[in-house]
JSON list of C-alpha atoms and ligand atoms in Angstrom, two decimals:
[
{"chain": "A", "resi": 21, "resn": "MET", "atom": "CA", "xyz": [15.03, -13.70, 8.80]},
{"chain": "A", "resi": 22, "resn": "SER", "atom": "CA", "xyz": [15.05, -13.42, 5.03]},
{"chain": "A", "resi": 23, "resn": "GLN", "atom": "CA", "xyz": [13.78, -11.10, 2.36]},
{"chain": "A", "resi": 24, "resn": "GLU", "atom": "CA", "xyz": [11.42, -13.89, 1.28]},
{"chain": "A", "resi": 25, "resn": "ARG", "atom": "CA", "xyz": [9.87, -13.97, 4.77]},
{"chain": "A", "resi": 26, "resn": "TRP", "atom": "CA", "xyz": [9.58, -10.17, 4.98]},
{"chain": "A", "resi": 27, "resn": "THR", "atom": "CA", "xyz": [7.84, -10.11, 1.60]},
{"chain": "A", "resi": 28, "resn": "ALA", "atom": "CA", "xyz": [5.44, -12.90, 2.61]},
{"chain": "A", "resi": 29, "resn": "VAL", "atom": "CA", "xyz": [4.55, -11.07, 5.84]},
{"chain": "A", "resi": 30, "resn": "ASP", "atom": "CA", "xyz": [3.95, -7.83, 3.89]},
{"chain": "A", "resi": 31, "resn": "ARG", "atom": "CA", "xyz": [1.63, -9.80, 1.59]},
{"chain": "A", "resi": 32, "resn": "PHE", "atom": "CA", "xyz": [-0.25, -11.23, 4.58]},
{"chain": "A", "resi": 33, "resn": "ILE", "atom": "CA", "xyz": [-0.71, -7.73, 6.03]},
{"chain": "A", "resi": 34, "resn": "SER", "atom": "CA", "xyz": [-1.76, -6.27, 2.68]},
{"chain": "A", "resi": 35, "resn": "ASP", "atom": "CA", "xyz": [-4.23, -9.07, 1.93]},
{"chain": "A", "resi": 36, "resn": "LEU", "atom": "CA", "xyz": [-5.93, -8.87, 5.31]},
{"chain": "A", "resi": 37, "resn": "ILE", "atom": "CA", "xyz": [-5.93, -5.26, 6.45]},
{"chain": "A", "resi": 38, "resn": "VAL", "atom": "CA", "xyz": [-4.82, -2.88, 3.70]},
{"chain": "A", "resi": 39, "resn": "PRO", "atom": "CA", "xyz": [-8.01, -1.92, 1.86]},
{"chain": "A", "resi": 40, "resn": "SER", "atom": "CA", "xyz": [-7.91, -3.00, -1.77]},
{"chain": "A", "resi": 41, "resn": "ASP", "atom": "CA", "xyz": [-8.11, -0.17, -4.26]},
{"chain": "A", "resi": 42, "resn": "PRO", "atom": "CA", "xyz": [-8.15, -1.02, -7.98]},
{"chain": "A", "resi": 43, "resn": "ALA", "atom": "CA", "xyz": [-6.68, 2.38, -8.88]},
{"chain": "A", "resi": 44, "resn": "LEU", "atom": "CA", "xyz": [-3.65, 1.74, -6.68]},
{"chain": "A", "resi": 45, "resn": "ASP", "atom": "CA", "xyz": [-3.20, -1.81, -8.01]},
{"chain": "A", "resi": 46, "resn": "GLU", "atom": "CA", "xyz": [-3.47, -0.55, -11.58]},
{"chain": "A", "resi": 47, "resn": "ALA", "atom": "CA", "xyz": [-1.01, 2.26, -10.86]},
{"chain": "A", "resi": 48, "resn": "LEU", "atom": "CA", "xyz": [1.60, -0.32, -9.89]},
{"chain": "A", "resi": 49, "resn": "GLN", "atom": "CA", "xyz": [0.79, -2.49, -12.91]},
{"chain": "A", "resi": 50, "resn": "ARG", "atom": "CA", "xyz": [0.94, 0.45, -15.33]},
{"chain": "A", "resi": 51, "resn": "SER", "atom": "CA", "xyz": [4.19, 1.66, -13.77]},
{"chain": "A", "resi": 52, "resn": "ALA", "atom": "CA", "xyz": [5.78, -1.77, -14.14]},
{"chain": "A", "resi": 53, "resn": "ALA", "atom": "CA", "xyz": [4.54, -2.10, -17.72]},
{"chain": "A", "resi": 54, "resn": "ALA", "atom": "CA", "xyz": [6.08, 1.28, -18.54]},
{"chain": "A", "resi": 55, "resn": "GLY", "atom": "CA", "xyz": [9.43, 0.12, -17.15]},
{"chain": "A", "resi": 56, "resn": "LEU", "atom": "CA", "xyz": [9.50, 2.27, -14.02]},
{"chain": "A", "resi": 57, "resn": "PRO", "atom": "CA", "xyz": [11.72, 0.86, -11.26]},
{"chain": "A", "resi": 58, "resn": "PRO", "atom": "CA", "xyz": [9.87, -1.03, -8.47]},
{"chain": "A", "resi": 59, "resn": "ILE", "atom": "CA", "xyz": [10.76, 1.53, -5.81]},
{"chain": "A", "resi": 60, "resn": "ALA", "atom": "CA", "xyz": [7.33, 2.84, -4.81]},
{"chain": "A", "resi": 61, "resn": "VAL", "atom": "CA", "xyz": [6.37, 2.47, -1.16]},
{"chain": "A", "resi": 62, "resn": "SER", "atom": "CA", "xyz": [4.83, -0.91, -0.31]},
{"chain": "A", "resi": 63, "resn": "PRO", "atom": "CA", "xyz": [1.05, -1.17, 0.26]},
{"chain": "A", "resi": 64, "resn": "PRO", "atom": "CA", "xyz": [1.44, -1.20, 4.08]},
{"chain": "A", "resi": 65, "resn": "GLN", "atom": "CA", "xyz": [3.72, 1.84, 3.84]},
{"chain": "A", "resi": 66, "resn": "GLY", "atom": "CA", "xyz": [1.23, 3.59, 1.56]},
{"chain": "A", "resi": 67, "resn": "MET", "atom": "CA", "xyz": [-1.48, 2.89, 4.12]},
{"chain": "A", "resi": 68, "resn": "LEU", "atom": "CA", "xyz": [0.80, 4.33, 6.82]},
{"chain": "A", "resi": 69, "resn": "LEU", "atom": "CA", "xyz": [1.16, 7.56, 4.82]},
{"chain": "A", "resi": 70, "resn": "ASN", "atom": "CA", "xyz": [-2.60, 7.65, 4.41]},
{"chain": "A", "resi": 71, "resn": "LEU", "atom": "CA", "xyz": [-3.18, 7.08, 8.14]},
{"chain": "A", "resi": 72, "resn": "LEU", "atom": "CA", "xyz": [-0.62, 9.70, 9.18]},
{"chain": "A", "resi": 73, "resn": "ALA", "atom": "CA", "xyz": [-2.28, 12.25, 6.90]},
{"chain": "A", "resi": 74, "resn": "ARG", "atom": "CA", "xyz": [-5.71, 11.42, 8.32]},
{"chain": "A", "resi": 75, "resn": "ILE", "atom": "CA", "xyz": [-4.49, 11.48, 11.93]},
{"chain": "A", "resi": 76, "resn": "GLN", "atom": "CA", "xyz": [-2.88, 14.83, 11.31]},
{"chain": "A", "resi": 77, "resn": "GLY", "atom": "CA", "xyz": [-5.89, 16.26, 9.43]},
{"chain": "A", "resi": 78, "resn": "THR", "atom": "CA", "xyz": [-3.75, 17.04, 6.38]},
{"chain": "A", "resi": 79, "resn": "ARG", "atom": "CA", "xyz": [-5.35, 19.40, 3.89]},
{"chain": "A", "resi": 80, "resn": "THR", "atom": "CA", "xyz": [-2.23, 20.37, 1.95]},
{"chain": "A", "resi": 81, "resn": "ALA", "atom": "CA", "xyz": [0.59, 17.94, 1.21]},
{"chain": "A", "resi": 82, "resn": "LEU", "atom": "CA", "xyz": [3.83, 18.21, -0.72]},
{"chain": "A", "resi": 83, "resn": "GLU", "atom": "CA", "xyz": [5.61, 15.15, -2.08]},
{"chain": "A", "resi": 84, "resn": "LEU", "atom": "CA", "xyz": [9.16, 15.10, -3.45]},
{"chain": "A", "resi": 85, "resn": "GLY", "atom": "CA", "xyz": [9.58, 12.14, -5.81]},
{"chain": "A", "resi": 86, "resn": "THR", "atom": "CA", "xyz": [6.39, 11.04, -7.60]},
{"chain": "A", "resi": 87, "resn": "LEU", "atom": "CA", "xyz": [7.62, 8.06, -9.64]},
{"chain": "A", "resi": 88, "resn": "GLY", "atom": "CA", "xyz": [4.34, 6.56, -10.97]},
{"chain": "A", "resi": 89, "resn": "GLY", "atom": "CA", "xyz": [2.14, 8.37, -8.45]},
{"chain": "A", "resi": 90, "resn": "TYR", "atom": "CA", "xyz": [1.53, 5.38, -6.15]},
{"chain": "A", "resi": 91, "resn": "SER", "atom": "CA", "xyz": [2.31, 7.16, -2.86]},
{"chain": "A", "resi": 92, "resn": "THR", "atom": "CA", "xyz": [0.71, 10.30, -4.31]},
{"chain": "A", "resi": 93, "resn": "ILE", "atom": "CA", "xyz": [-2.59, 8.46, -4.63]},
{"chain": "A", "resi": 94, "resn": "TRP", "atom": "CA", "xyz": [-2.35, 7.10, -1.07]},
{"chain": "A", "resi": 95, "resn": "LEU", "atom": "CA", "xyz": [-1.79, 10.65, 0.20]},
{"chain": "A", "resi": 96, "resn": "ALA", "atom": "CA", "xyz": [-4.47, 12.22, -1.98]},
{"chain": "A", "resi": 97, "resn": "ARG", "atom": "CA", "xyz": [-7.03, 9.63, -0.81]},
{"chain": "A", "resi": 98, "resn": "ALA", "atom": "CA", "xyz": [-6.47, 10.86, 2.78]},
{"chain": "A", "resi": 99, "resn": "LEU", "atom": "CA", "xyz": [-7.43, 14.47, 2.14]},
{"chain": "A", "resi": 100, "resn": "PRO", "atom": "CA", "xyz": [-10.81, 16.06, 2.82]},
{"chain": "A", "resi": 101, "resn": "ALA", "atom": "CA", "xyz": [-12.76, 17.79, 0.05]},
{"chain": "A", "resi": 102, "resn": "GLY", "atom": "CA", "xyz": [-10.78, 20.79, -1.13]},
{"chain": "A", "resi": 103, "resn": "GLY", "atom": "CA", "xyz": [-7.46, 19.22, -0.12]},
{"chain": "A", "resi": 104, "resn": "ARG", "atom": "CA", "xyz": [-4.44, 19.35, -2.41]},
{"chain": "A", "resi": 105, "resn": "VAL", "atom": "CA", "xyz": [-1.24, 17.41, -3.03]},
{"chain": "A", "resi": 106, "resn": "ILE", "atom": "CA", "xyz": [1.61, 18.99, -4.94]},
{"chain": "A", "resi": 107, "resn": "THR", "atom": "CA", "xyz": [4.06, 16.34, -6.15]},
{"chain": "A", "resi": 108, "resn": "LEU", "atom": "CA", "xyz": [7.44, 16.95, -7.78]},
{"chain": "A", "resi": 109, "resn": "GLU", "atom": "CA", "xyz": [9.12, 14.59, -10.25]},
{"chain": "A", "resi": 110, "resn": "ALA", "atom": "CA", "xyz": [12.33, 15.19, -12.21]},
{"chain": "A", "resi": 111, "resn": "ASN", "atom": "CA", "xyz": [11.80, 12.46, -14.81]},
{"chain": "A", "resi": 112, "resn": "LEU", "atom": "CA", "xyz": [9.33, 13.46, -17.54]},
{"chain": "A", "resi": 113, "resn": "GLU", "atom": "CA", "xyz": [8.60, 9.86, -18.59]},
{"chain": "A", "resi": 114, "resn": "TYR", "atom": "CA", "xyz": [7.80, 8.84, -15.02]},
{"chain": "A", "resi": 115, "resn": "ALA", "atom": "CA", "xyz": [5.65, 11.94, -14.62]},
{"chain": "A", "resi": 116, "resn": "GLU", "atom": "CA", "xyz": [3.63, 11.02, -17.69]},
{"chain": "A", "resi": 117, "resn": "VAL", "atom": "CA", "xyz": [2.91, 7.57, -16.23]},
{"chain": "A", "resi": 118, "resn": "ALA", "atom": "CA", "xyz": [1.99, 9.20, -12.92]},
{"chain": "A", "resi": 119, "resn": "ARG", "atom": "CA", "xyz": [-0.34, 11.63, -14.64]},
{"chain": "A", "resi": 120, "resn": "VAL", "atom": "CA", "xyz": [-2.30, 8.75, -16.17]},
{"chain": "A", "resi": 121, "resn": "ASN", "atom": "CA", "xyz": [-2.37, 6.87, -12.86]},
{"chain": "A", "resi": 122, "resn": "ILE", "atom": "CA", "xyz": [-3.61, 9.93, -10.99]},
{"chain": "A", "resi": 123, "resn": "GLU", "atom": "CA", "xyz": [-6.26, 10.60, -13.63]},
{"chain": "A", "resi": 124, "resn": "ARG", "atom": "CA", "xyz": [-7.48, 6.98, -13.54]},
{"chain": "A", "resi": 125, "resn": "ALA", "atom": "CA", "xyz": [-7.75, 7.28, -9.76]},
{"chain": "A", "resi": 126, "resn": "GLY", "atom": "CA", "xyz": [-10.03, 10.29, -10.26]},
{"chain": "A", "resi": 127, "resn": "LEU", "atom": "CA", "xyz": [-7.59, 12.59, -8.50]},
{"chain": "A", "resi": 128, "resn": "SER", "atom": "CA", "xyz": [-6.55, 15.03, -11.24]},
{"chain": "A", "resi": 129, "resn": "ASP", "atom": "CA", "xyz": [-8.34, 17.86, -9.45]},
{"chain": "A", "resi": 130, "resn": "VAL", "atom": "CA", "xyz": [-6.60, 17.06, -6.16]},
{"chain": "A", "resi": 131, "resn": "VAL", "atom": "CA", "xyz": [-3.03, 16.45, -7.37]},
{"chain": "A", "resi": 132, "resn": "ASP", "atom": "CA", "xyz": [-0.81, 19.13, -8.88]},
{"chain": "A", "resi": 133, "resn": "LEU", "atom": "CA", "xyz": [2.07, 17.24, -10.56]},
{"chain": "A", "resi": 134, "resn": "ARG", "atom": "CA", "xyz": [5.07, 19.37, -11.43]},
{"chain": "A", "resi": 135, "resn": "VAL", "atom": "CA", "xyz": [8.00, 18.19, -13.52]},
{"chain": "A", "resi": 136, "resn": "GLY", "atom": "CA", "xyz": [11.57, 19.23, -12.83]},
{"chain": "A", "resi": 137, "resn": "PRO", "atom": "CA", "xyz": [14.35, 18.90, -10.29]},
{"chain": "A", "resi": 138, "resn": "ALA", "atom": "CA", "xyz": [12.88, 19.50, -6.85]},
{"chain": "A", "resi": 139, "resn": "LEU", "atom": "CA", "xyz": [15.58, 21.98, -5.90]},
{"chain": "A", "resi": 140, "resn": "GLU", "atom": "CA", "xyz": [14.46, 24.16, -8.83]},
{"chain": "A", "resi": 141, "resn": "LEU", "atom": "CA", "xyz": [10.74, 23.74, -8.16]},
{"chain": "A", "resi": 142, "resn": "LEU", "atom": "CA", "xyz": [10.82, 24.34, -4.40]},
{"chain": "A", "resi": 143, "resn": "PRO", "atom": "CA", "xyz": [11.76, 28.04, -4.66]},
{"chain": "A", "resi": 144, "resn": "GLU", "atom": "CA", "xyz": [8.91, 28.47, -7.15]},
{"chain": "A", "resi": 145, "resn": "LEU", "atom": "CA", "xyz": [6.46, 26.93, -4.67]},
{"chain": "A", "resi": 146, "resn": "ALA", "atom": "CA", "xyz": [7.72, 29.29, -1.97]},
{"chain": "A", "resi": 147, "resn": "ALA", "atom": "CA", "xyz": [7.38, 32.29, -4.30]},
{"chain": "A", "resi": 148, "resn": "GLU", "atom": "CA", "xyz": [3.84, 31.24, -5.23]},
{"chain": "A", "resi": 149, "resn": "GLY", "atom": "CA", "xyz": [2.85, 31.28, -1.56]},
{"chain": "A", "resi": 150, "resn": "CYS", "atom": "CA", "xyz": [1.86, 27.58, -1.52]},
{"chain": "A", "resi": 151, "resn": "ALA", "atom": "CA", "xyz": [3.24, 27.12, 2.00]},
{"chain": "A", "resi": 152, "resn": "PRO", "atom": "CA", "xyz": [2.72, 26.16, 4.70]},
{"chain": "A", "resi": 153, "resn": "PHE", "atom": "CA", "xyz": [2.05, 22.52, 3.93]},
{"chain": "A", "resi": 154, "resn": "ASP", "atom": "CA", "xyz": [0.50, 20.31, 6.60]},
{"chain": "A", "resi": 155, "resn": "LEU", "atom": "CA", "xyz": [2.54, 17.29, 5.50]},
{"chain": "A", "resi": 156, "resn": "ILE", "atom": "CA", "xyz": [5.68, 16.89, 3.39]},
{"chain": "A", "resi": 157, "resn": "PHE", "atom": "CA", "xyz": [6.83, 13.50, 2.13]},
{"chain": "A", "resi": 158, "resn": "ILE", "atom": "CA", "xyz": [10.49, 13.48, 1.07]},
{"chain": "A", "resi": 159, "resn": "ASP", "atom": "CA", "xyz": [11.13, 10.55, -1.27]},
{"chain": "A", "resi": 160, "resn": "ALA", "atom": "CA", "xyz": [13.27, 11.79, -4.17]},
{"chain": "A", "resi": 161, "resn": "ASP", "atom": "CA", "xyz": [17.03, 11.53, -4.82]},
{"chain": "A", "resi": 162, "resn": "LYS", "atom": "CA", "xyz": [18.45, 10.59, -1.45]},
{"chain": "A", "resi": 163, "resn": "GLN", "atom": "CA", "xyz": [21.69, 12.53, -1.62]},
{"chain": "A", "resi": 164, "resn": "ASN", "atom": "CA", "xyz": [19.63, 15.73, -1.57]},
{"chain": "A", "resi": 165, "resn": "THR", "atom": "CA", "xyz": [17.56, 14.66, 1.43]},
{"chain": "A", "resi": 166, "resn": "PRO", "atom": "CA", "xyz": [19.29, 17.16, 3.77]},
{"chain": "A", "resi": 167, "resn": "ALA", "atom": "CA", "xyz": [18.58, 20.04, 1.36]},
{"chain": "A", "resi": 168, "resn": "TYR", "atom": "CA", "xyz": [14.99, 18.87, 0.99]},
{"chain": "A", "resi": 169, "resn": "PHE", "atom": "CA", "xyz": [14.59, 18.74, 4.76]},
{"chain": "A", "resi": 170, "resn": "GLU", "atom": "CA", "xyz": [15.84, 22.31, 5.06]},
{"chain": "A", "resi": 171, "resn": "TRP", "atom": "CA", "xyz": [13.33, 23.34, 2.41]},
{"chain": "A", "resi": 172, "resn": "ALA", "atom": "CA", "xyz": [10.62, 21.40, 4.25]},
{"chain": "A", "resi": 173, "resn": "LEU", "atom": "CA", "xyz": [11.30, 23.43, 7.37]},
{"chain": "A", "resi": 174, "resn": "ARG", "atom": "CA", "xyz": [10.79, 26.62, 5.36]},
{"chain": "A", "resi": 175, "resn": "LEU", "atom": "CA", "xyz": [7.56, 25.34, 3.82]},
{"chain": "A", "resi": 176, "resn": "THR", "atom": "CA", "xyz": [5.85, 24.10, 6.99]},
{"chain": "A", "resi": 177, "resn": "ALA", "atom": "CA", "xyz": [4.46, 25.54, 10.22]},
{"chain": "A", "resi": 178, "resn": "ALA", "atom": "CA", "xyz": [3.92, 24.36, 13.79]},
{"chain": "A", "resi": 179, "resn": "GLY", "atom": "CA", "xyz": [1.93, 21.13, 13.68]},
{"chain": "A", "resi": 180, "resn": "SER", "atom": "CA", "xyz": [3.18, 20.07, 10.24]},
{"chain": "A", "resi": 181, "resn": "LEU", "atom": "CA", "xyz": [4.63, 16.60, 9.65]},
{"chain": "A", "resi": 182, "resn": "ILE", "atom": "CA", "xyz": [7.77, 15.92, 7.62]},
{"chain": "A", "resi": 183, "resn": "ILE", "atom": "CA", "xyz": [8.23, 12.27, 6.60]},
{"chain": "A", "resi": 184, "resn": "THR", "atom": "CA", "xyz": [11.51, 11.24, 5.01]},
{"chain": "A", "resi": 185, "resn": "ASP", "atom": "CA", "xyz": [11.78, 7.79, 3.42]},
{"chain": "A", "resi": 186, "resn": "ASN", "atom": "CA", "xyz": [14.72, 5.41, 2.95]},
{"chain": "A", "resi": 187, "resn": "VAL", "atom": "CA", "xyz": [17.04, 6.78, 5.60]},
{"chain": "A", "resi": 188, "resn": "ILE", "atom": "CA", "xyz": [18.33, 3.46, 6.99]},
{"chain": "A", "resi": 189, "resn": "ARG", "atom": "CA", "xyz": [19.46, 1.85, 3.72]},
{"chain": "A", "resi": 190, "resn": "GLY", "atom": "CA", "xyz": [20.22, -1.60, 5.10]},
{"chain": "A", "resi": 191, "resn": "GLY", "atom": "CA", "xyz": [21.96, -0.07, 8.11]},
{"chain": "A", "resi": 192, "resn": "ALA", "atom": "CA", "xyz": [24.39, 2.02, 6.03]},
{"chain": "A", "resi": 193, "resn": "LEU", "atom": "CA", "xyz": [23.10, 5.04, 7.96]},
{"chain": "A", "resi": 194, "resn": "ILE", "atom": "CA", "xyz": [25.67, 4.36, 10.68]},
{"chain": "A", "resi": 195, "resn": "ASP", "atom": "CA", "xyz": [28.64, 3.82, 8.34]},
{"chain": "A", "resi": 196, "resn": "ALA", "atom": "CA", "xyz": [30.41, 7.11, 8.96]},
{"chain": "A", "resi": 197, "resn": "GLU", "atom": "CA", "xyz": [33.01, 6.38, 6.30]},
{"chain": "A", "resi": 198, "resn": "SER", "atom": "CA", "xyz": [30.48, 5.45, 3.61]},
{"chain": "A", "resi": 199, "resn": "ASP", "atom": "CA", "xyz": [31.02, 7.29, 0.35]},
{"chain": "A", "resi": 200, "resn": "ASP", "atom": "CA", "xyz": [27.56, 6.33, -0.94]},
{"chain": "A", "resi": 201, "resn": "PRO", "atom": "CA", "xyz": [25.81, 9.69, -1.49]},
{"chain": "A", "resi": 202, "resn": "SER", "atom": "CA", "xyz": [22.39, 8.28, -0.56]},
{"chain": "A", "resi": 203, "resn": "SER", "atom": "CA", "xyz": [23.62, 6.88, 2.77]},
{"chain": "A", "resi": 204, "resn": "ARG", "atom": "CA", "xyz": [25.46, 10.11, 3.49]},
{"chain": "A", "resi": 205, "resn": "GLY", "atom": "CA", "xyz": [22.21, 11.98, 2.84]},
{"chain": "A", "resi": 206, "resn": "GLY", "atom": "CA", "xyz": [20.41, 10.02, 5.55]},
{"chain": "A", "resi": 207, "resn": "ARG", "atom": "CA", "xyz": [23.28, 10.48, 7.95]},
{"chain": "A", "resi": 208, "resn": "ARG", "atom": "CA", "xyz": [23.44, 14.24, 7.33]},
{"chain": "A", "resi": 209, "resn": "LEU", "atom": "CA", "xyz": [19.67, 14.43, 7.90]},
{"chain": "A", "resi": 210, "resn": "HIS", "atom": "CA", "xyz": [20.18, 12.96, 11.37]},
{"chain": "A", "resi": 211, "resn": "GLU", "atom": "CA", "xyz": [22.99, 15.41, 12.10]},
{"chain": "A", "resi": 212, "resn": "LEU", "atom": "CA", "xyz": [20.67, 18.26, 11.12]},
{"chain": "A", "resi": 213, "resn": "LEU", "atom": "CA", "xyz": [17.92, 16.85, 13.33]},
{"chain": "A", "resi": 214, "resn": "ALA", "atom": "CA", "xyz": [20.31, 16.61, 16.26]},
{"chain": "A", "resi": 215, "resn": "GLU", "atom": "CA", "xyz": [20.82, 20.38, 16.07]},
{"chain": "A", "resi": 216, "resn": "GLU", "atom": "CA", "xyz": [17.27, 21.35, 15.16]},
{"chain": "A", "resi": 217, "resn": "SER", "atom": "CA", "xyz": [15.05, 22.56, 17.99]},
{"chain": "A", "resi": 218, "resn": "ARG", "atom": "CA", "xyz": [12.08, 23.31, 15.72]},
{"chain": "A", "resi": 219, "resn": "VAL", "atom": "CA", "xyz": [11.16, 19.63, 15.32]},
{"chain": "A", "resi": 220, "resn": "ALA", "atom": "CA", "xyz": [10.58, 16.56, 17.47]},
{"chain": "A", "resi": 221, "resn": "ALA", "atom": "CA", "xyz": [11.67, 13.55, 15.45]},
{"chain": "A", "resi": 222, "resn": "THR", "atom": "CA", "xyz": [12.34, 9.85, 15.44]},
{"chain": "A", "resi": 223, "resn": "THR", "atom": "CA", "xyz": [13.47, 7.29, 12.91]},
{"chain": "A", "resi": 224, "resn": "ILE", "atom": "CA", "xyz": [11.87, 3.86, 12.65]},
{"chain": "A", "resi": 225, "resn": "GLN", "atom": "CA", "xyz": [13.70, 0.90, 11.08]},
{"chain": "A", "resi": 226, "resn": "THR", "atom": "CA", "xyz": [11.50, -1.27, 8.90]},
{"chain": "A", "resi": 227, "resn": "VAL", "atom": "CA", "xyz": [11.65, -4.60, 7.09]},
{"chain": "A", "resi": 228, "resn": "GLY", "atom": "CA", "xyz": [9.25, -5.72, 4.39]},
{"chain": "A", "resi": 229, "resn": "SER", "atom": "CA", "xyz": [8.93, -6.28, 0.68]},
{"chain": "A", "resi": 230, "resn": "LYS", "atom": "CA", "xyz": [11.27, -3.31, 0.16]},
{"chain": "A", "resi": 231, "resn": "GLY", "atom": "CA", "xyz": [14.02, -4.85, 2.30]},
{"chain": "A", "resi": 232, "resn": "TYR", "atom": "CA", "xyz": [15.60, -3.38, 5.43]},
{"chain": "A", "resi": 233, "resn": "ASP", "atom": "CA", "xyz": [15.18, 0.38, 5.51]},
{"chain": "A", "resi": 234, "resn": "GLY", "atom": "CA", "xyz": [13.29, 2.98, 7.50]},
{"chain": "A", "resi": 235, "resn": "PHE", "atom": "CA", "xyz": [11.79, 6.43, 7.68]},
{"chain": "A", "resi": 236, "resn": "THR", "atom": "CA", "xyz": [12.10, 9.57, 9.76]},
{"chain": "A", "resi": 237, "resn": "LEU", "atom": "CA", "xyz": [9.03, 11.25, 11.17]},
{"chain": "A", "resi": 238, "resn": "ALA", "atom": "CA", "xyz": [9.43, 14.86, 12.27]},
{"chain": "A", "resi": 239, "resn": "LEU", "atom": "CA", "xyz": [6.78, 17.07, 13.86]},
{"chain": "A", "resi": 240, "resn": "VAL", "atom": "CA", "xyz": [7.32, 20.78, 13.45]},
{"chain": "A", "resi": 241, "resn": "GLN", "atom": "CA", "xyz": [6.77, 22.32, 16.86]},
{"chain": "A", "resi": 242, "resn": "GLY", "atom": "CA", "xyz": [7.43, 25.98, 16.23]},
{"chain": "B", "resi": 291, "resn": "LIG", "atom": "C1", "xyz": [11.71, 6.39, -4.55]},
{"chain": "B", "resi": 291, "resn": "LIG", "atom": "S1", "xyz": [11.08, 7.10, -6.01]},
{"chain": "B", "resi": 291, "resn": "LIG", "atom": "C2", "xyz": [9.56, 7.81, -5.45]},
{"chain": "B", "resi": 291, "resn": "LIG", "atom": "C3", "xyz": [8.54, 6.78, -5.10]},
{"chain": "B", "resi": 291, "resn": "LIG", "atom": "C4", "xyz": [7.16, 7.33, -4.85]},
{"chain": "B", "resi": 291, "resn": "LIG", "atom": "N1", "xyz": [7.17, 8.36, -3.83]},
{"chain": "B", "resi": 291, "resn": "LIG", "atom": "C5", "xyz": [6.24, 6.22, -4.42]},
{"chain": "B", "resi": 291, "resn": "LIG", "atom": "O1", "xyz": [6.41, 5.73, -3.28]},
{"chain": "B", "resi": 291, "resn": "LIG", "atom": "O2", "xyz": [5.35, 5.83, -5.19]},
{"chain": "B", "resi": 291, "resn": "LIG", "atom": "C6", "xyz": [12.09, 8.53, -6.21]},
{"chain": "B", "resi": 291, "resn": "LIG", "atom": "C7", "xyz": [11.65, 9.42, -7.35]},
{"chain": "B", "resi": 291, "resn": "LIG", "atom": "O3", "xyz": [12.35, 10.66, -7.24]},
{"chain": "B", "resi": 291, "resn": "LIG", "atom": "C8", "xyz": [12.61, 11.11, -8.55]},
{"chain": "B", "resi": 291, "resn": "LIG", "atom": "N2", "xyz": [13.71, 12.08, -8.48]},
{"chain": "B", "resi": 291, "resn": "LIG", "atom": "C9", "xyz": [15.05, 11.83, -8.53]},
{"chain": "B", "resi": 291, "resn": "LIG", "atom": "N3", "xyz": [15.73, 12.97, -8.46]},
{"chain": "B", "resi": 291, "resn": "LIG", "atom": "C10", "xyz": [14.81, 13.96, -8.36]},
{"chain": "B", "resi": 291, "resn": "LIG", "atom": "C11", "xyz": [14.92, 15.38, -8.27]},
{"chain": "B", "resi": 291, "resn": "LIG", "atom": "N4", "xyz": [16.10, 15.99, -8.23]},
{"chain": "B", "resi": 291, "resn": "LIG", "atom": "N5", "xyz": [13.78, 16.08, -8.18]},
{"chain": "B", "resi": 291, "resn": "LIG", "atom": "C12", "xyz": [12.56, 15.46, -8.20]},
{"chain": "B", "resi": 291, "resn": "LIG", "atom": "N6", "xyz": [12.42, 14.13, -8.30]},
{"chain": "B", "resi": 291, "resn": "LIG", "atom": "C13", "xyz": [13.53, 13.39, -8.38]},
{"chain": "B", "resi": 291, "resn": "LIG", "atom": "C14", "xyz": [12.96, 9.85, -9.31]},
{"chain": "B", "resi": 291, "resn": "LIG", "atom": "O4", "xyz": [12.84, 10.06, -10.70]},
{"chain": "B", "resi": 291, "resn": "LIG", "atom": "C15", "xyz": [11.97, 8.87, -8.74]},
{"chain": "B", "resi": 291, "resn": "LIG", "atom": "O5", "xyz": [10.81, 8.85, -9.50]}
]
């Protein structure tokens, strides 16, 4: 199987069953035009985030890694009236693109976009009493994924979902000797999960327009 085939299948899925949303399409176009890297979740993955949030009844979500706001919009679209997404982005230029995309999607009142390194912003969120969040999506710098997961445990409660993206990295997850910080981050996450009784978790390998990767889904159980 090839990347070309995976991309074609993702397109088939998107064309037939992922609802079209001009604001999401335009968010991708505006992000590309502004020179942002093409590393947003794919449309089927965005729909998965949206479905998970709806299944879980998410009212409050926290996202680490906004980029152009594409996944932010998918999450925000899942929330009931009065729901809120806080999204953290370290890169000011990306955040400015995201702010426009979120505004064009009519979600400025739902999304609270904060700019800065997540490890600096997370203590502020805790101090503000924003927690617990119903859903946390970890999708920022991958070497800090273990630290983000530990923060996620502090900022959630029983019944919350923690979704961590890009943990497989073409299979590098199992390369114990890898010195790639991103791969090591995914591996360390799994070591933490192995010792963590507060969550039930699994990791699903995926292929698609974003290549061979995968995500970890963790349910906080107390
Ligand atoms: C994979 S992209 C996020 C994609 C986005 N969630 C989506 O699917 O549309 C990762 C983002 O994390 C941001 N990032 C990197 N380091 C960060 C940090 N320390 N704190 C917050 N954001 C960071 C990057 O600038 C980038 O925009």
